[in-house]
mmCIF file of C-alpha atoms in Angstrom:
data_model
loop_
_atom_site.group_PDB
_atom_site.id
_atom_site.type_symbol
_atom_site.label_atom_id
_atom_site.label_comp_id
_atom_site.label_asym_id
_atom_site.label_seq_id
_atom_site.Cartn_x
_atom_site.Cartn_y
_atom_site.Cartn_z
ATOM 1 C CA MET W 1 -6.087 -14.693 -23.727
ATOM 2 C CA THR W 2 -4.934 -17.051 -26.031
ATOM 3 C CA PRO W 3 -1.530 -19.037 -26.546
ATOM 4 C CA ILE W 4 0.443 -17.458 -29.517
ATOM 5 C CA GLY W 5 0.273 -20.791 -31.039
ATOM 6 C CA THR W 6 3.319 -20.865 -33.090
ATOM 7 C CA ALA W 7 7.157 -21.086 -32.696
ATOM 8 C CA LEU W 8 7.233 -17.371 -31.890
ATOM 9 C CA ASP W 9 6.054 -18.256 -28.435
ATOM 10 C CA ASP W 10 9.228 -19.866 -27.610
ATOM 11 C CA ARG W 11 11.161 -16.909 -29.037
ATOM 12 C CA VAL W 12 9.308 -14.507 -27.207
ATOM 13 C CA LEU W 13 9.590 -16.331 -23.995
ATOM 14 C CA HIS W 14 13.368 -16.822 -24.459
ATOM 15 C CA THR W 15 13.728 -13.077 -25.431
ATOM 16 C CA ILE W 16 12.192 -12.249 -22.000
ATOM 17 C CA GLN W 17 14.106 -14.683 -19.999
ATOM 18 C CA ASP W 18 17.324 -13.535 -21.699
ATOM 19 C CA VAL W 19 16.310 -9.773 -21.211
ATOM 20 C CA TYR W 20 15.687 -10.376 -17.343
ATOM 21 C CA LEU W 21 19.039 -12.204 -17.080
ATOM 22 C CA ALA W 22 20.893 -9.302 -18.507
ATOM 23 C CA GLY W 23 19.023 -6.947 -15.995
ATOM 24 C CA LYS W 24 17.060 -5.086 -18.543
ATOM 25 C CA LEU W 25 13.575 -5.670 -17.603
ATOM 26 C CA ARG W 26 12.139 -2.506 -16.494
ATOM 27 C CA LYS W 27 9.563 -2.555 -13.684
ATOM 28 C CA THR W 28 6.765 -0.027 -14.065
ATOM 29 C CA PHE W 29 5.585 2.032 -10.573
ATOM 30 C CA ASP W 30 2.278 0.146 -10.950
ATOM 31 C CA CYS W 31 4.188 -3.157 -11.145
ATOM 32 C CA GLN W 32 6.253 -2.343 -8.176
ATOM 33 C CA LYS W 33 2.964 -1.429 -6.218
ATOM 34 C CA ASP W 34 1.255 -4.679 -7.241
ATOM 35 C CA MET W 35 4.395 -6.627 -6.003
ATOM 36 C CA ILE W 36 4.427 -4.812 -2.411
ATOM 37 C CA ARG W 37 0.597 -5.267 -2.244
ATOM 38 C CA ALA W 38 1.004 -8.981 -3.014
ATOM 39 C CA GLY W 39 3.766 -9.792 -0.707
ATOM 40 C CA LEU W 40 5.892 -10.475 -3.716
ATOM 41 C CA TYR W 41 9.815 -10.262 -4.095
ATOM 42 C CA GLU W 42 12.336 -10.380 -6.864
ATOM 43 C CA ALA W 43 13.161 -14.001 -6.108
ATOM 44 C CA ASP W 44 9.558 -14.540 -7.197
ATOM 45 C CA VAL W 45 10.071 -12.600 -10.509
ATOM 46 C CA GLU W 46 13.084 -14.621 -11.159
ATOM 47 C CA GLN W 47 11.412 -17.936 -10.401
ATOM 48 C CA ILE W 48 8.303 -17.112 -12.526
ATOM 49 C CA ILE W 49 10.150 -15.996 -15.463
ATOM 50 C CA MET W 50 13.241 -18.386 -15.549
ATOM 51 C CA THR W 51 11.152 -21.332 -15.038
ATOM 52 C CA ALA W 52 8.369 -20.595 -17.449
ATOM 53 C CA THR W 53 7.642 -22.838 -20.247
ATOM 54 C CA THR W 54 4.766 -20.919 -21.904
ATOM 55 C CA VAL W 55 3.810 -17.434 -22.644
ATOM 56 C CA GLU W 56 0.676 -16.012 -23.811
ATOM 57 C CA LYS W 57 -0.271 -13.117 -26.100
ATOM 58 C CA ALA W 58 -2.856 -11.106 -23.932
ATOM 59 C CA MET W 59 -3.376 -8.109 -26.088
ATOM 60 C CA PRO W 60 -2.461 -5.125 -27.754
ATOM 61 C CA ALA W 61 -1.211 -2.501 -25.438
ATOM 62 C CA THR W 62 -4.213 0.154 -25.337
ATOM 63 C CA SER W 63 -3.611 2.326 -22.353
ATOM 64 C CA VAL W 64 -3.543 5.776 -22.794
ATOM 65 C CA ARG W 65 -0.012 5.772 -22.147
ATOM 66 C CA ALA W 66 0.665 3.184 -24.792
ATOM 67 C CA SER W 67 2.917 5.107 -27.118
ATOM 68 C CA ASN W 68 2.771 2.604 -30.083
ATOM 69 C CA LYS W 69 0.163 0.179 -31.623
ATOM 70 C CA LEU W 70 2.951 -2.328 -31.960
ATOM 71 C CA ASN W 71 3.077 -2.443 -28.041
ATOM 72 C CA THR W 72 1.921 -5.798 -27.079
ATOM 73 C CA HIS W 73 1.281 -7.489 -23.413
ATOM 74 C CA TYR W 74 2.370 -11.048 -22.997
ATOM 75 C CA VAL W 75 1.275 -13.213 -19.721
ATOM 76 C CA ILE W 76 3.216 -15.868 -17.952
ATOM 77 C CA HIS W 77 1.664 -17.779 -15.110
ATOM 78 C CA GLY W 78 3.605 -19.582 -12.561
ATOM 79 C CA THR W 79 3.950 -20.182 -8.747
ATOM 80 C CA SER W 80 5.862 -17.995 -6.265
ATOM 81 C CA THR W 81 8.519 -19.118 -3.864
ATOM 82 C CA LYS W 82 5.605 -19.363 -1.342
ATOM 83 C CA GLY W 83 3.526 -21.507 -3.315
ATOM 84 C CA THR W 84 0.883 -18.986 -4.580
ATOM 85 C CA LYS W 85 -0.297 -18.600 -8.092
ATOM 86 C CA VAL W 86 1.117 -15.591 -9.788
ATOM 87 C CA TYR W 87 0.201 -13.615 -12.896
ATOM 88 C CA CYS W 88 2.877 -11.815 -14.695
ATOM 89 C CA LYS W 89 2.314 -9.352 -17.446
ATOM 90 C CA VAL W 90 5.256 -8.226 -19.726
ATOM 91 C CA CYS W 91 4.927 -5.391 -22.539
ATOM 92 C CA SER W 92 6.991 -5.136 -25.505
ATOM 93 C CA ASN W 93 7.683 -1.158 -26.103
ATOM 94 C CA TYR W 94 8.144 0.524 -29.507
ATOM 95 C CA HIS W 95 9.149 4.034 -30.216
ATOM 96 C CA PRO W 96 6.039 6.212 -30.761
ATOM 97 C CA THR W 97 7.270 7.288 -34.299
ATOM 98 C CA THR W 98 9.875 5.249 -35.708
ATOM 99 C CA ASP W 99 8.498 2.014 -34.639
ATOM 100 C CA ALA W 100 11.820 0.958 -33.525
ATOM 101 C CA PHE W 101 11.900 -1.594 -30.538
ATOM 102 C CA ILE W 102 13.032 0.066 -27.361
ATOM 103 C CA GLU W 103 12.646 -2.325 -24.262
ATOM 104 C CA TRP W 104 10.479 -5.292 -22.476
ATOM 105 C CA THR W 105 8.764 -4.067 -19.536
ATOM 106 C CA LEU W 106 7.233 -5.903 -16.486
ATOM 107 C CA THR W 107 3.881 -4.176 -16.017
ATOM 108 C CA SER W 108 2.055 -6.237 -13.603
ATOM 109 C CA PHE W 109 3.239 -9.007 -11.222
ATOM 110 C CA THR W 110 0.841 -10.045 -8.758
ATOM 111 C CA ASN W 111 -1.144 -12.948 -7.170
ATOM 112 C CA GLN W 112 -3.499 -14.742 -9.645
ATOM 113 C CA GLN W 113 -6.496 -13.659 -7.771
ATOM 114 C CA GLY W 114 -5.330 -10.027 -7.805
ATOM 115 C CA CYS W 115 -4.905 -9.828 -11.637
ATOM 116 C CA GLN W 116 -7.028 -7.920 -14.215
ATOM 117 C CA PRO W 117 -6.065 -9.031 -17.769
#
């Protein structure tokens, strides 16, 4: 993973925070399972996302379920409400044929040692 390294990182982070505050950051089923397995709660999601000062561009989304080559994973590291290190992965999602932006999705939220970037 490498930091985005430009003013774009602030824009991406602030966009993710705005989407979260608007209640429009969808969580995948895998993410929900990660959270249960790690004993993490919505208060942890809020704390990590809203107190973040940096975001890293992790990789293009390459899963077989990725619908568009423009989809990109961004990682936010932080500390949960119980003091554990947390790894948060948010993905931008674009329409498969029109390339129009669709939504931001929380695809992974787990303890640092449980992450697989």
